[in-house]
Short mmCIF file of C-alpha atoms and ligand atoms in Angstrom, two decimals:
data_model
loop_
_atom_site.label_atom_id
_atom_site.label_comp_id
_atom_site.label_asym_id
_atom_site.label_seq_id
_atom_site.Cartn_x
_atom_site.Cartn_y
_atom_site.Cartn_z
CA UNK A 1 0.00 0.00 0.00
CA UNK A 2 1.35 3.28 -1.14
CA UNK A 3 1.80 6.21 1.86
CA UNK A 4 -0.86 8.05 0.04
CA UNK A 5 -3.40 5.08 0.39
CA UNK A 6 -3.00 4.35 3.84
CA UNK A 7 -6.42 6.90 4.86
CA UNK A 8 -7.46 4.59 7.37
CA UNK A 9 -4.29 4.15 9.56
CA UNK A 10 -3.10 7.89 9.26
CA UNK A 11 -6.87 8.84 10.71
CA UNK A 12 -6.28 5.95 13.60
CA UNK A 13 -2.17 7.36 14.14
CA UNK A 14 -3.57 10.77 14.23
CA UNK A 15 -6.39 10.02 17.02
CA UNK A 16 -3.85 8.73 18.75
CA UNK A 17 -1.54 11.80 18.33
CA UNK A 18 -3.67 14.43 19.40
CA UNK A 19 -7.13 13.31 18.74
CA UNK A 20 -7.56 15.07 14.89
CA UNK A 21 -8.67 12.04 13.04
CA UNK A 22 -11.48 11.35 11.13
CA UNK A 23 -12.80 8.59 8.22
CA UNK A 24 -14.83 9.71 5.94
CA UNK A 25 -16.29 6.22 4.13
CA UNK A 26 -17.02 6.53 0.36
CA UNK A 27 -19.55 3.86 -1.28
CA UNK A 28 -19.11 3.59 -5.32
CA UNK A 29 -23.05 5.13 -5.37
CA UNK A 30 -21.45 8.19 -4.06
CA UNK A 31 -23.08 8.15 -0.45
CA UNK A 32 -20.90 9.35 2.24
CA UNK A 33 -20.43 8.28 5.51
CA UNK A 34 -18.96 11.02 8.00
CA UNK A 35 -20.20 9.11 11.15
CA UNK A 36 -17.51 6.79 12.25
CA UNK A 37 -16.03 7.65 14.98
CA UNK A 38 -12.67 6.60 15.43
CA UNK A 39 -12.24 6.45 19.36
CA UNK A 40 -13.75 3.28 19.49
CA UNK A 41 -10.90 1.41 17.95
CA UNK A 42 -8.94 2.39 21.13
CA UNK A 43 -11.70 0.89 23.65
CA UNK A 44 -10.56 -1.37 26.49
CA UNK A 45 -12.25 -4.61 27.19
CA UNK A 46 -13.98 -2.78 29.84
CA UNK A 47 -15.97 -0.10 27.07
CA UNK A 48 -16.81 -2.90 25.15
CA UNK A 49 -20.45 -4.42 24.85
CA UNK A 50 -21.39 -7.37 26.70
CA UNK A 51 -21.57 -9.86 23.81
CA UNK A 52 -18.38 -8.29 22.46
CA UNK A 53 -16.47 -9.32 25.88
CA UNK A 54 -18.08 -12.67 25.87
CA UNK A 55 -16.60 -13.17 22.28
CA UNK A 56 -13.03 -12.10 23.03
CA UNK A 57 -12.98 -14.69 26.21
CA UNK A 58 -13.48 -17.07 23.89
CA UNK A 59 -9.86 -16.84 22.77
CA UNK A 60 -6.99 -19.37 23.46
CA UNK A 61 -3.74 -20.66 21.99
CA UNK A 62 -2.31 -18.74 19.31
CA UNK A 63 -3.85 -15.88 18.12
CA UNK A 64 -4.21 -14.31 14.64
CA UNK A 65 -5.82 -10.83 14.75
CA UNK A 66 -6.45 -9.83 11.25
CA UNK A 67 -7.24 -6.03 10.31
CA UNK A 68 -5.90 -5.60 14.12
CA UNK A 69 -6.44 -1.34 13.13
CA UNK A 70 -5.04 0.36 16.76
CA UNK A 71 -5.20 -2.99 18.25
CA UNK A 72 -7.12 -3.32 20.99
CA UNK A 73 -8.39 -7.04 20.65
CA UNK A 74 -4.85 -7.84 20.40
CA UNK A 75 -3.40 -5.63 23.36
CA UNK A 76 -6.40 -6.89 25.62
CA UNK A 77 -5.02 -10.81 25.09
CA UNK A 78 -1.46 -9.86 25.37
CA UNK A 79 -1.88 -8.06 28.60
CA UNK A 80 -3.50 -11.44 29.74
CA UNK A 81 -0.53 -13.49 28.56
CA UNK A 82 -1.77 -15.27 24.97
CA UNK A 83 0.96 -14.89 22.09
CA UNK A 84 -0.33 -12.42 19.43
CA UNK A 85 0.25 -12.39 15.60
CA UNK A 86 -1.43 -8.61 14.71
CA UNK A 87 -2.03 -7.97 11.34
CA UNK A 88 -2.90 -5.41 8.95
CA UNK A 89 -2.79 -4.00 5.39
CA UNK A 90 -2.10 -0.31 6.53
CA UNK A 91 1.44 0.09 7.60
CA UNK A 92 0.38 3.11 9.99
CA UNK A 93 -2.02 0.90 11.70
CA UNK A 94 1.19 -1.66 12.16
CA UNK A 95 3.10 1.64 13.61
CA UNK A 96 0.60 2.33 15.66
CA UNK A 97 0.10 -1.48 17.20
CA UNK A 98 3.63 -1.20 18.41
CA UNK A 99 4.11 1.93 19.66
CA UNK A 100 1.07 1.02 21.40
CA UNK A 101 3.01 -2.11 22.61
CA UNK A 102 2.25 -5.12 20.49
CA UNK A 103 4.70 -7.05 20.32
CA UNK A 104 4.38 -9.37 16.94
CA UNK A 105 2.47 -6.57 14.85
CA UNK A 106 3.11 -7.57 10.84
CA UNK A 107 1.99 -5.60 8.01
CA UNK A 108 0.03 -8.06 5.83
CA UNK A 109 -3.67 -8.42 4.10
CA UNK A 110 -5.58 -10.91 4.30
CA UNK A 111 -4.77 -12.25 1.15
CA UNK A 112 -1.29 -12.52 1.70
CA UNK A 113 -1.06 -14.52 4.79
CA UNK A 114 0.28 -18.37 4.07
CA UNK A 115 0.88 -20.85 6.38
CA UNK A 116 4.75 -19.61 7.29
CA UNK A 117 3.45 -16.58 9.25
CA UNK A 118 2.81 -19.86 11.30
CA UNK A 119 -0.55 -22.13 12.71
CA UNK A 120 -3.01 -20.35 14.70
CA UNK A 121 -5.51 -21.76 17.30
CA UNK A 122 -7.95 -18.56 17.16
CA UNK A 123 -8.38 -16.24 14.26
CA UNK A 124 -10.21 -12.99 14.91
CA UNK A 125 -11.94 -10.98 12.61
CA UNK A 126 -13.75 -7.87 14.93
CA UNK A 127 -14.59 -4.71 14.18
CA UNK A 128 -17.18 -5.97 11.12
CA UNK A 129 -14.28 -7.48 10.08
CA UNK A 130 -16.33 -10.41 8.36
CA UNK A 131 -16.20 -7.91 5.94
CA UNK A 132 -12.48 -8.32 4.87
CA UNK A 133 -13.68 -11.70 2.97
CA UNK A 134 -15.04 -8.96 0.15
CA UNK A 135 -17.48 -11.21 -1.86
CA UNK A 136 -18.84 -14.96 -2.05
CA UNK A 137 -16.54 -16.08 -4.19
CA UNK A 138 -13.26 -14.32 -2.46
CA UNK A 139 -14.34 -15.44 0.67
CA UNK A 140 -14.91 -18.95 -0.20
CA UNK A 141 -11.20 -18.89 -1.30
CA UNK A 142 -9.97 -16.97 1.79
CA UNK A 143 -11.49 -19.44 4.16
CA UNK A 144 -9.63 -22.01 2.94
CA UNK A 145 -6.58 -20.16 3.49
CA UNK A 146 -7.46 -19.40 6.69
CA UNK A 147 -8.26 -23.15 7.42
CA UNK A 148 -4.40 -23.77 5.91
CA UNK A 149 -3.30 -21.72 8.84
CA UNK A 150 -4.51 -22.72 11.95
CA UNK A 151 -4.70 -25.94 13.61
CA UNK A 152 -7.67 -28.96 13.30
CA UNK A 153 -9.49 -27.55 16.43
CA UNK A 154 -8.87 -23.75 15.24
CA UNK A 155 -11.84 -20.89 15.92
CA UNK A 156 -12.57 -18.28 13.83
CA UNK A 157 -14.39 -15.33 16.19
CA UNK A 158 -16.27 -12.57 14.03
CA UNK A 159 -18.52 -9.81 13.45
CA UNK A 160 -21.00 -8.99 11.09
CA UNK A 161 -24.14 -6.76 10.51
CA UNK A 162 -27.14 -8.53 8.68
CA UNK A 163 -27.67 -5.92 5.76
CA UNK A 164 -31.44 -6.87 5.97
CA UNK A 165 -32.31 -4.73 8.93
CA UNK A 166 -31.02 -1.46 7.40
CA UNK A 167 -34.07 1.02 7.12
CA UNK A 168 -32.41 4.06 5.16
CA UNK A 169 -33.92 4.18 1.47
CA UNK A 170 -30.64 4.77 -0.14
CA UNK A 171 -29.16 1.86 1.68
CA UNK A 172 -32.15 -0.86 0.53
CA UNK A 173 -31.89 0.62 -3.12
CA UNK A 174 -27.91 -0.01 -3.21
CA UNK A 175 -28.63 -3.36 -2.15
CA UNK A 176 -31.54 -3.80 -4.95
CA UNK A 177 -28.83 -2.82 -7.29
CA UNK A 178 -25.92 -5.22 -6.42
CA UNK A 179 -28.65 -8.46 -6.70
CA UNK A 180 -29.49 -7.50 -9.55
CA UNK A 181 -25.91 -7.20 -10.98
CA UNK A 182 -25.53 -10.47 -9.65
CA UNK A 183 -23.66 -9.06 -6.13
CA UNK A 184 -24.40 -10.12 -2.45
CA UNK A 185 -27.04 -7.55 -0.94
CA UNK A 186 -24.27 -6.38 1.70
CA UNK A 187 -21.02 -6.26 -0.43
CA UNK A 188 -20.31 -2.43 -0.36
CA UNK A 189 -17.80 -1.32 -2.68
CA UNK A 190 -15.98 1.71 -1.05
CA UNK A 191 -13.14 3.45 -0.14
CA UNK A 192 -11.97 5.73 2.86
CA UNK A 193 -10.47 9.02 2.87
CA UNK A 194 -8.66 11.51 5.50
CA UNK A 195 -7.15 14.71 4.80
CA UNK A 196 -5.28 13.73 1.33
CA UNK A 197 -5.19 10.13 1.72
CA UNK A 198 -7.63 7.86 -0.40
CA UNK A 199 -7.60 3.83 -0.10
CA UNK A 200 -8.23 2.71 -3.62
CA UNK A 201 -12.14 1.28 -4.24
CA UNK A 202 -12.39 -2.42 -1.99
CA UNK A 203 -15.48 -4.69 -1.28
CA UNK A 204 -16.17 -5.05 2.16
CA UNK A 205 -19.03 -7.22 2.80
CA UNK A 206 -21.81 -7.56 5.25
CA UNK A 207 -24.05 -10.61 5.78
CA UNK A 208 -27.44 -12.18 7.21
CA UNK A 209 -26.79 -15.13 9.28
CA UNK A 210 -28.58 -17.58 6.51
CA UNK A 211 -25.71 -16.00 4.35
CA UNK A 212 -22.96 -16.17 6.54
CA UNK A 213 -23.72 -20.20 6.97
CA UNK A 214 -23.95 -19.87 2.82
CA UNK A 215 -20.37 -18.37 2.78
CA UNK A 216 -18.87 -20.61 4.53
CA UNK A 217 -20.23 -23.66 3.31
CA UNK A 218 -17.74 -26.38 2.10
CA UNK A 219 -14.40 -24.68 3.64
CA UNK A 220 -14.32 -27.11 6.25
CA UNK A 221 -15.33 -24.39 8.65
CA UNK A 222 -18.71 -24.73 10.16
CA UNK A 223 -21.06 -21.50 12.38
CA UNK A 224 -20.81 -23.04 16.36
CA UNK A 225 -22.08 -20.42 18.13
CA UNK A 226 -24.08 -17.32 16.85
CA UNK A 227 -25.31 -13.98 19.14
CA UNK A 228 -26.71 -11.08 18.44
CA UNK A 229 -25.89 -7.96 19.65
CA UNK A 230 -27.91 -4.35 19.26
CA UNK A 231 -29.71 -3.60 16.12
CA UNK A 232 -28.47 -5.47 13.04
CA UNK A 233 -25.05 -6.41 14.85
CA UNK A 234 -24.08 -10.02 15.33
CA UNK A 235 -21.04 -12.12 16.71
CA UNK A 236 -20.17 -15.76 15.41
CA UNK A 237 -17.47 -18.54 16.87
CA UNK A 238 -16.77 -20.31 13.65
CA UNK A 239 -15.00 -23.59 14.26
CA UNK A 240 -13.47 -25.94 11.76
CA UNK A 241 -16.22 -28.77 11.00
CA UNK A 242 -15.11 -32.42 11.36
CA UNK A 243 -14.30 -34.35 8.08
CA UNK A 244 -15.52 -36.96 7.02
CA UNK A 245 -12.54 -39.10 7.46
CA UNK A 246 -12.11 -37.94 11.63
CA UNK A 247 -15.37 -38.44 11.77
CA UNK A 248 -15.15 -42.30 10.41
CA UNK A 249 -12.40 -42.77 12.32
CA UNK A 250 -14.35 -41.84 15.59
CA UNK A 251 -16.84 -44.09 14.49
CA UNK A 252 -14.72 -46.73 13.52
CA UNK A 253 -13.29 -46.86 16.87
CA UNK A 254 -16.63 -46.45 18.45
CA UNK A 255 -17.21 -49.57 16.76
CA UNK A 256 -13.78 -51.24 17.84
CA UNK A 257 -15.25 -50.53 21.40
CA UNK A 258 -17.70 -51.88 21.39
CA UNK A 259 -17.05 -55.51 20.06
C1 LIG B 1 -12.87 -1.50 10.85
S1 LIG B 1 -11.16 -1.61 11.22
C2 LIG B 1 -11.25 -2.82 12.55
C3 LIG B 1 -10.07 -2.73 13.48
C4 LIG B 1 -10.06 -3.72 14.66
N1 LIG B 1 -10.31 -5.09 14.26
C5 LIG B 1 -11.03 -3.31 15.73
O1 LIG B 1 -12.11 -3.91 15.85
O2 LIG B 1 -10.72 -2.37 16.46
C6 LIG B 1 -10.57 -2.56 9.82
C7 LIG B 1 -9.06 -2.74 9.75
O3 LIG B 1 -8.78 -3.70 8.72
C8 LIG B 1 -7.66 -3.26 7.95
N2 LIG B 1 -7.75 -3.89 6.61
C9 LIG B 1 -8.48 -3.48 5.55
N3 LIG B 1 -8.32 -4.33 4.52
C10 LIG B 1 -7.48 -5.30 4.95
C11 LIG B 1 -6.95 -6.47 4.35
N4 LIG B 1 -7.27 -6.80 3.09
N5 LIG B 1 -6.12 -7.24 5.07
C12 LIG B 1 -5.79 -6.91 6.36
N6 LIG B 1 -6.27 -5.81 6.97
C13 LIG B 1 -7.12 -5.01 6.28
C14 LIG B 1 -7.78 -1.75 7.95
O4 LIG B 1 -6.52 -1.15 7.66
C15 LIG B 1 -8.30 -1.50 9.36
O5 LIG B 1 -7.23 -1.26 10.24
#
């Protein structure tokens, strides 16, 4: 990512500076979203909602924060002792990680991670992260990856917002127009700006839970656990589903048992 492209993680270093950032989020329709407030992405455990919380304690092993932004998943388990793989596209959200005292903070996207940055025991994806999958087909693909990284009894813990239950007209009209180009009701083409900086155009995609089960069908992940928070928001423990051959061989040996 060039300097000029990183509008996200100058906005978050700046907030952190002295406060002065702001994201303004551009959809490809031309609607314009001033309202994200970028404080939040320095919340401790403590600030954060109660399903949120209950997600996060979840976590064990190894952990793989992807899209980490100022890192507060990832500070919140280091503090409590798990080892911590942050990672994010924007180099200045990398910066920021560390001088905010994560210790293994890696610039990478998504789609470059491969199974030498190591095997993880939980993934997370918070912060609507779900999103970072960018379309059925992408995500399909990245799941697998994931699954390539991370051990047989590996979690995935996520966010989403169900599209669905959005009320503003323009919002259920840009959804009418990506089915009928063939494109999932919540994959939102945007990009974000601050100051001079502009990310180029990415999909970032929000699903129902019937979709989200749809997504990840036949990447040998599998929805365990699925809660939802206020208004359309929703949390998910994804876990890798059993194959067929563990579970014949469970059965198999049931069977040994019992004779
Ligand atoms: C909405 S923020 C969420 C930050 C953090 N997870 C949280 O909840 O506080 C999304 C983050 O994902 C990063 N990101 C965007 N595209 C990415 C990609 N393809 N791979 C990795 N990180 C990405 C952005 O730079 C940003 O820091």
């Amino acid at each position: 990512m060039k300097q000029r492209q990183d509008a996200f993680g100058h906005a978050l270093l700046d907030t952190y500076s002295y406060r002065g950032g702001f994201a303004a989020i551009e959809r490809d329709d031309g609607y314009i979203d001033l309202d994200c407030p970028l404080e939040k992405y320095f919340t401790g455990y403590d600030k954060w909602s109660y399903l949120e919380r209950q997600t996060i304690r979840n976590a064990r092993g190894k952990v793989l924060d992807i899209g980490a932004g100022a890192g507060r998943h990832s500070l919140h388990l280091q503090n409590l002792g798990l080892k911590v793989t942050a990672i994010d596209k924007s180099p200045a959200a990398v910066k920021l990680c560390r001088l905010r005292g994560i210790m293994d903070a890696r610039v990478r996207s998504i789609e470059e991670l491969n199974p030498e940055d190591g095997t993880f025991d939980t993934i997370l994806m918070l912060g609507n992260n779900f999103g970072l999958l960018g379309s059925l087909k992408k995500a399909k693909r990245l799941l697998k990856k994931l699954a390539a990284c991370t051990s047989a009894d590996a979690q995935l813990l996520t966010q989403s917002l169900d599209p669905y239950k959005a009320k503003d007209p323009l919002n259920l009209s840009y959804q009418r127009h990506n089915r009928s180009v063939g494109r999932m009701s919540g994959q939102i083409r945007m990009r974000v700006r601050y100051r001079n900086y502009i990310t180029p155009w990415f999909d970032y995609l929000f699903v129902s839970e019937s979709e989200l089960r749809h997504v990840i069908e036949g990447t040998t992940w599998k929805v365990d656990a699925l809660s939802h928070a206020e208004e359309s928001k929703y949390f998910a423990r994804i876990v890798k589903a059993r194959t067929n051959s563990s579970c014949t061989q469970a059965l198999s040996r049931g069977c040994q048992s019992a004779l």
